Short mmCIF file of C-alpha atoms in Angstrom, two decimals:
data_model
loop_
_atom_site.label_atom_id
_atom_site.label_comp_id
_atom_site.label_asym_id
_atom_site.label_seq_id
_atom_site.Cartn_x
_atom_site.Cartn_y
_atom_site.Cartn_z
CA MET A 24 110.74 108.15 113.60
CA ARG A 25 111.06 110.83 110.97
CA MET A 26 114.13 109.14 109.47
CA ARG A 27 112.33 105.78 109.42
CA CYS A 28 109.40 107.36 107.59
CA ARG A 29 111.63 108.94 104.95
CA HIS A 30 113.48 105.63 104.55
CA LEU A 31 110.17 103.98 103.72
CA ILE A 32 109.16 106.70 101.26
CA ILE A 33 112.19 106.16 99.05
CA ALA A 34 112.22 102.37 99.42
CA ALA A 35 108.64 102.29 98.18
CA ILE A 36 109.50 103.49 94.71
CA LEU A 37 113.17 102.91 94.08
CA SER A 38 112.82 99.15 94.33
CA MET A 39 113.02 98.24 90.64
CA ALA A 40 116.33 97.02 89.92
CA SER A 41 117.51 97.09 86.54
CA GLY A 42 118.68 95.64 84.86
CA ARG A 43 116.85 95.78 85.30
CA CYS A 44 115.54 95.02 88.59
CA LEU A 45 116.05 97.50 91.34
CA LEU A 46 117.20 96.27 94.68
CA ALA A 47 114.17 96.00 96.90
CA GLN A 48 115.88 97.81 99.77
CA ASN A 49 117.33 100.60 97.63
CA THR A 50 117.13 103.93 99.45
CA ASP A 51 119.87 105.69 97.50
CA LEU A 52 119.46 109.30 96.44
CA MET A 53 122.72 109.39 94.49
CA ARG A 54 125.20 106.74 93.37
CA LEU A 55 128.37 106.49 91.28
CA GLU A 56 129.64 102.95 90.69
CA TYR A 57 131.86 100.77 88.52
CA THR A 58 131.26 97.08 87.67
CA TYR A 59 133.87 94.73 86.22
CA ILE A 60 133.15 91.15 85.04
CA PRO A 61 135.96 89.34 83.21
CA GLN A 62 134.58 86.40 81.24
CA SER A 63 136.11 83.03 82.18
CA ASP A 64 137.89 80.98 79.50
CA SER A 65 137.88 83.93 77.09
CA GLU A 66 139.39 87.37 76.60
CA ASN A 67 135.97 89.05 76.76
CA VAL A 68 135.37 91.69 79.45
CA PHE A 69 132.24 93.47 80.66
CA ALA A 70 132.79 96.87 82.33
CA ARG A 71 130.09 99.37 83.31
CA THR A 72 130.02 102.87 84.76
CA ARG A 73 126.74 103.97 86.30
CA ALA A 74 125.49 107.19 87.90
CA PHE A 75 122.01 108.23 89.05
CA ILE A 76 120.20 110.78 91.16
CA ASN A 77 116.70 110.84 92.70
CA PHE A 78 115.23 113.91 94.38
CA PRO A 79 112.01 113.65 96.47
CA ILE A 80 109.55 116.55 96.30
CA PRO A 81 106.97 116.70 99.15
CA LEU A 82 103.39 117.38 98.06
CA ASP A 83 100.56 119.13 99.86
CA TRP A 84 98.88 115.86 100.85
CA GLU A 85 100.67 114.72 104.03
CA GLY A 86 102.90 111.72 103.40
CA SER A 87 102.83 112.01 99.60
CA TYR A 88 105.89 112.62 97.45
CA LEU A 89 106.77 113.05 93.79
CA ILE A 90 110.23 111.70 92.95
CA PRO A 91 111.85 112.39 89.55
CA GLY A 92 115.10 110.60 88.75
CA LEU A 93 117.86 110.51 86.13
CA GLU A 94 120.33 107.73 85.36
CA PHE A 95 123.30 107.29 83.02
CA ARG A 96 125.05 104.00 82.16
CA SER A 97 128.03 103.31 79.92
CA VAL A 98 128.88 99.70 79.09
CA ASN A 99 132.19 98.68 77.53
CA LEU A 100 131.95 95.14 76.15
CA ASP A 101 135.40 94.06 74.99
CA LEU A 102 134.80 91.12 72.64
CA ASN A 103 137.73 89.07 71.39
CA GLY A 104 138.39 85.75 69.67
CA GLU A 105 137.19 84.30 66.38
CA LEU A 106 133.63 85.42 65.68
CA PRO A 107 131.45 85.14 62.54
CA PHE A 108 130.95 88.94 62.39
CA GLN A 109 132.74 92.23 63.00
CA THR A 110 132.62 93.44 66.62
CA ALA A 111 133.66 97.11 66.29
CA GLN A 112 130.03 98.29 66.58
CA LEU A 113 129.35 95.95 69.52
CA ASN A 114 131.88 97.30 72.00
CA LEU A 115 130.25 100.40 73.52
CA TYR A 116 126.68 100.98 74.75
CA THR A 117 125.08 103.94 76.46
CA SER A 118 121.76 104.35 78.20
CA TYR A 119 119.89 107.42 79.43
CA ARG A 120 116.92 106.86 81.74
CA ALA A 121 114.35 109.27 83.20
CA THR A 122 111.86 108.16 85.84
CA MET A 123 108.94 109.64 87.73
CA ALA A 124 107.58 108.11 90.92
CA TYR A 125 104.70 108.91 93.23
CA THR A 126 104.00 107.60 96.72
CA CYS A 127 101.23 108.18 99.22
CA LYS A 128 100.43 106.85 102.69
CA PHE A 129 97.46 104.71 103.66
CA LYS A 130 96.20 103.69 107.06
CA SER A 131 97.55 100.68 108.99
CA ASP A 132 101.18 101.37 108.01
CA TRP A 133 100.58 100.69 104.31
CA ARG A 134 102.04 102.86 101.55
CA LEU A 135 101.47 102.85 97.78
CA GLY A 136 104.31 103.47 95.31
CA VAL A 137 103.98 103.91 91.54
CA LYS A 138 106.88 104.45 89.15
CA ILE A 139 107.20 104.90 85.37
CA GLY A 140 110.32 105.30 83.28
CA ALA A 141 111.62 105.79 79.75
CA GLU A 142 115.09 104.84 78.54
CA LEU A 143 117.27 105.17 75.46
CA ALA A 144 119.71 102.22 75.36
CA SER A 145 121.81 101.58 72.27
CA ASN A 146 125.26 101.40 70.74
CA PHE A 147 124.36 104.74 69.04
CA GLU A 148 126.52 104.04 65.99
CA ARG A 149 124.32 106.45 63.99
CA THR A 150 124.02 110.18 64.49
CA ASP A 151 120.37 109.89 65.55
CA PHE A 152 118.34 107.50 67.68
CA LEU A 153 115.80 104.94 66.49
CA SER A 154 112.46 103.83 67.87
CA ASP A 155 114.06 100.51 68.84
CA ASP A 156 116.45 102.41 71.13
CA LEU A 157 113.52 103.44 73.32
CA ARG A 158 112.28 101.28 76.18
CA PHE A 159 109.60 101.80 78.84
CA SER A 160 109.13 100.49 82.36
CA GLY A 161 106.56 100.71 85.10
CA ALA A 162 105.95 99.37 88.59
CA VAL A 163 103.38 99.46 91.37
CA PHE A 164 104.13 98.47 94.96
CA MET A 165 102.44 98.14 98.32
CA ILE A 166 104.67 98.45 101.38
CA LYS A 167 103.82 97.57 104.97
CA ASP A 168 106.39 99.10 107.28
CA ASN A 169 106.97 98.15 110.89
CA SER A 170 110.37 99.75 111.35
CA GLY A 171 109.62 102.53 113.80
CA ASP A 172 112.01 103.25 116.64
CA GLU A 173 109.60 101.72 119.13
CA VAL A 174 109.57 98.32 117.36
CA ALA A 175 111.79 95.69 118.99
CA LYS A 176 112.57 93.90 115.70
CA PRO A 177 111.84 96.26 112.78
CA ASN A 178 110.53 94.63 109.63
CA ARG A 179 109.11 95.57 106.25
CA TRP A 180 107.15 93.89 103.44
CA ILE A 181 107.39 95.05 99.81
CA ILE A 182 104.93 93.45 97.39
CA GLY A 183 104.37 94.57 93.81
CA LEU A 184 104.54 94.12 90.08
CA GLU A 185 107.02 95.56 87.59
CA TYR A 186 107.07 95.55 83.82
CA SER A 187 109.78 96.49 81.37
CA THR A 188 109.87 96.19 77.61
CA ASN A 189 113.54 95.23 78.08
CA ALA A 190 112.49 91.88 79.49
CA GLY A 191 110.61 90.87 76.36
CA ARG A 192 107.72 89.41 78.33
CA PRO A 193 104.07 90.34 77.71
CA PHE A 194 103.23 90.27 81.44
CA PRO A 195 104.37 91.97 84.68
CA ILE A 196 106.93 90.29 86.94
CA PRO A 197 106.04 89.89 90.65
CA ILE A 198 108.37 91.45 93.21
CA ILE A 199 108.26 90.39 96.86
CA ASN A 200 110.77 91.15 99.59
CA TYR A 201 110.78 90.84 103.38
CA TYR A 202 113.26 92.76 105.55
CA ARG A 203 113.89 92.21 109.26
CA GLU A 204 116.34 93.34 111.92
CA PHE A 205 116.56 90.19 114.01
CA ALA A 206 119.32 91.14 116.48
CA PRO A 207 121.37 94.21 117.40
CA LYS A 208 123.44 95.18 114.34
CA TRP A 209 122.07 92.24 112.31
CA SER A 210 119.44 92.25 109.53
CA TYR A 211 118.35 90.16 106.57
CA SER A 212 116.13 90.44 103.50
CA LEU A 213 114.45 87.58 101.63
CA GLY A 214 112.91 87.65 98.17
CA THR A 215 113.49 89.19 94.79
CA PRO A 216 115.58 90.60 93.36
CA LYS A 217 118.04 90.42 96.29
CA THR A 218 118.45 88.19 99.35
CA ASN A 219 121.05 89.11 101.94
CA ILE A 220 122.23 89.00 105.54
CA LYS A 221 124.05 92.02 106.94
CA HIS A 222 126.11 92.78 110.03
CA ARG A 223 127.13 96.26 111.20
CA PHE A 224 130.27 95.17 113.05
CA ALA A 225 131.48 98.71 113.80
CA LYS A 226 129.91 102.16 113.96
CA ASN A 227 131.07 102.99 110.43
CA GLN A 228 131.57 99.54 108.84
CA SER A 229 129.40 96.62 107.78
CA LEU A 230 129.63 93.30 105.97
CA GLN A 231 126.98 91.43 104.05
CA ALA A 232 126.54 88.21 102.10
CA PHE A 233 123.95 88.22 99.33
CA ILE A 234 122.53 86.69 96.17
CA SER A 235 121.37 89.02 93.40
CA ILE A 236 121.09 89.55 89.64
CA ASP A 237 122.59 92.02 87.18
CA GLY A 238 122.55 92.65 83.45
CA PHE A 239 121.95 95.04 80.61
CA PHE A 240 119.95 95.35 77.39
CA ALA A 241 120.65 97.58 74.37
CA ASN A 242 119.61 98.00 70.79
CA VAL A 243 122.14 97.44 67.98
CA GLN A 244 121.22 100.21 65.55
CA ASN A 245 122.63 98.80 62.29
CA ASN A 246 121.95 95.19 63.30
CA VAL A 247 124.37 92.29 62.83
CA THR A 248 123.90 89.76 60.02
CA PHE A 249 125.82 86.49 59.98
CA ASP A 250 125.59 82.79 59.09
CA SER A 251 124.32 80.42 61.77
CA ASN A 252 123.86 76.69 61.18
CA GLY A 253 123.69 77.15 57.42
CA SER A 254 121.21 80.04 57.41
CA THR A 255 121.51 83.82 57.52
CA VAL A 256 120.24 85.50 60.69
CA THR A 257 120.02 89.13 61.82
CA ALA A 258 120.56 90.20 65.42
CA ASN A 259 118.79 93.36 66.54
CA ASN A 260 119.85 93.71 70.17
CA ILE A 261 122.31 92.47 72.77
CA SER A 262 121.80 91.57 76.41
CA MET A 263 123.55 90.12 79.43
CA THR A 264 122.09 88.34 82.44
CA SER A 265 124.12 87.38 85.51
CA ALA A 266 122.99 85.81 88.76
CA PHE A 267 125.65 85.79 91.45
CA SER A 268 126.49 85.39 95.12
CA ALA A 269 128.85 87.85 96.75
CA LEU A 270 130.32 89.39 99.88
CA GLY A 271 130.06 93.12 100.40
CA TYR A 272 131.92 95.65 102.52
CA GLU A 273 130.65 99.15 103.35
CA TYR A 274 132.48 102.03 104.98
CA TYR A 275 130.36 104.93 106.25
CA PHE A 276 131.85 108.40 106.10
CA SER A 277 128.54 109.50 107.65
CA GLU A 278 125.15 107.86 108.12
CA GLN A 279 124.24 108.95 104.58
CA LEU A 280 127.53 108.82 102.64
CA LEU A 281 129.38 105.53 102.19
CA PHE A 282 131.87 103.60 100.09
CA TYR A 283 131.10 100.02 99.10
CA ALA A 284 132.90 97.11 97.43
CA TYR A 285 131.34 93.79 96.39
CA GLY A 286 133.08 90.69 95.14
CA GLY A 287 131.58 87.36 94.19
CA TYR A 288 131.05 84.63 91.65
CA THR A 289 128.26 84.05 89.15
CA PHE A 290 126.15 80.90 89.00
CA PHE A 291 124.47 82.05 85.78
CA ASN A 292 126.22 84.27 83.26
CA GLU A 293 125.31 84.81 79.61
CA ILE A 294 125.97 87.49 76.97
CA ARG A 295 123.91 86.99 73.82
CA LEU A 296 122.73 88.51 70.55
CA ARG A 297 118.98 88.25 69.90
CA ASP A 298 116.46 89.20 67.25
CA ASN A 299 113.33 91.30 67.77
CA SER A 300 111.38 88.15 68.71
CA ARG A 301 113.84 87.57 71.59
CA ASN A 302 115.28 84.45 69.94
CA ASN A 303 118.87 83.78 71.00
CA LEU A 304 121.08 83.88 67.90
CA PHE A 305 124.59 83.89 69.32
CA THR A 306 126.04 83.42 72.81
CA PHE A 307 129.43 85.00 73.42
CA ASN A 308 130.08 83.33 76.74
CA ASN A 309 128.04 81.45 79.32
CA ASN A 310 130.80 80.33 81.67
CA ASN A 311 130.57 81.41 85.29
CA THR A 312 133.10 83.98 86.40
CA VAL A 313 134.12 86.43 89.12
CA TYR A 314 132.12 89.63 89.70
CA PHE A 315 133.31 92.97 91.12
CA ARG A 316 131.41 96.17 91.87
CA THR A 317 132.45 99.27 93.80
CA GLY A 318 131.29 102.83 94.25
CA ILE A 319 130.10 105.67 96.45
CA LYS A 320 126.48 106.37 97.32
CA PHE A 321 124.44 108.87 99.28
CA LYS A 322 121.34 107.48 100.95
CA ILE A 323 118.80 108.35 103.59
#
């Protein structure tokens, strides 16, 4: 029961996925991963290294926790081919994110989670950072957990709202996810930002099939000016959005430490330059392609 309770505590507030959605069932305390997405019908390549840590701090009020977190991402975007601008300043992007989350327990198995974050994301081609490099995010969630050891078919609801200035929308985005263990060693989750079905076929191994999203957003400090359809335009930032289906394999060194490898194919994939009004100015590639991600994580 204690492990189930702690599982809920972290899931309540680490459910923003990044790109920025967080996976709604994310209970990771630490992760180191590598993502590789070659772009079909071009020589362009997207590669990302990511590392983060979250550390829960119990508070005096029973069932309440404060959870600070740190995250680092490095994106290598190898752009090739004939383009109407120089790409040397568009190849490497770095982001540094700090978050603070709070969760407390209500009656009737409900729990509240609140999370805020600040991030610097840019190509950092200058020696300093600009105001446009800075982004903010926030989320609020309600979680109803029925996953105690005494429950025949454990299940969990996560309902909330999240907002990020990365998204370029003046309103919060709803997040809803339902998780259920429907048979021994089988579970599924439905909703956003990830839907999956998972089978633990051995004590230390599991397979899953899922649909999810990925992406990144970064400021271009010195901007990019070029001709487009007979007029001069200036791009201020760059972003990528990918929606994909995949198969995943996990190998557990222990109940908390595991290796994972995911491979799949995108059904939406776009890398684009945009201006500060979020107008698309140039699309590098929007062909669907293969998707690979692997890493090691420590979870509860």
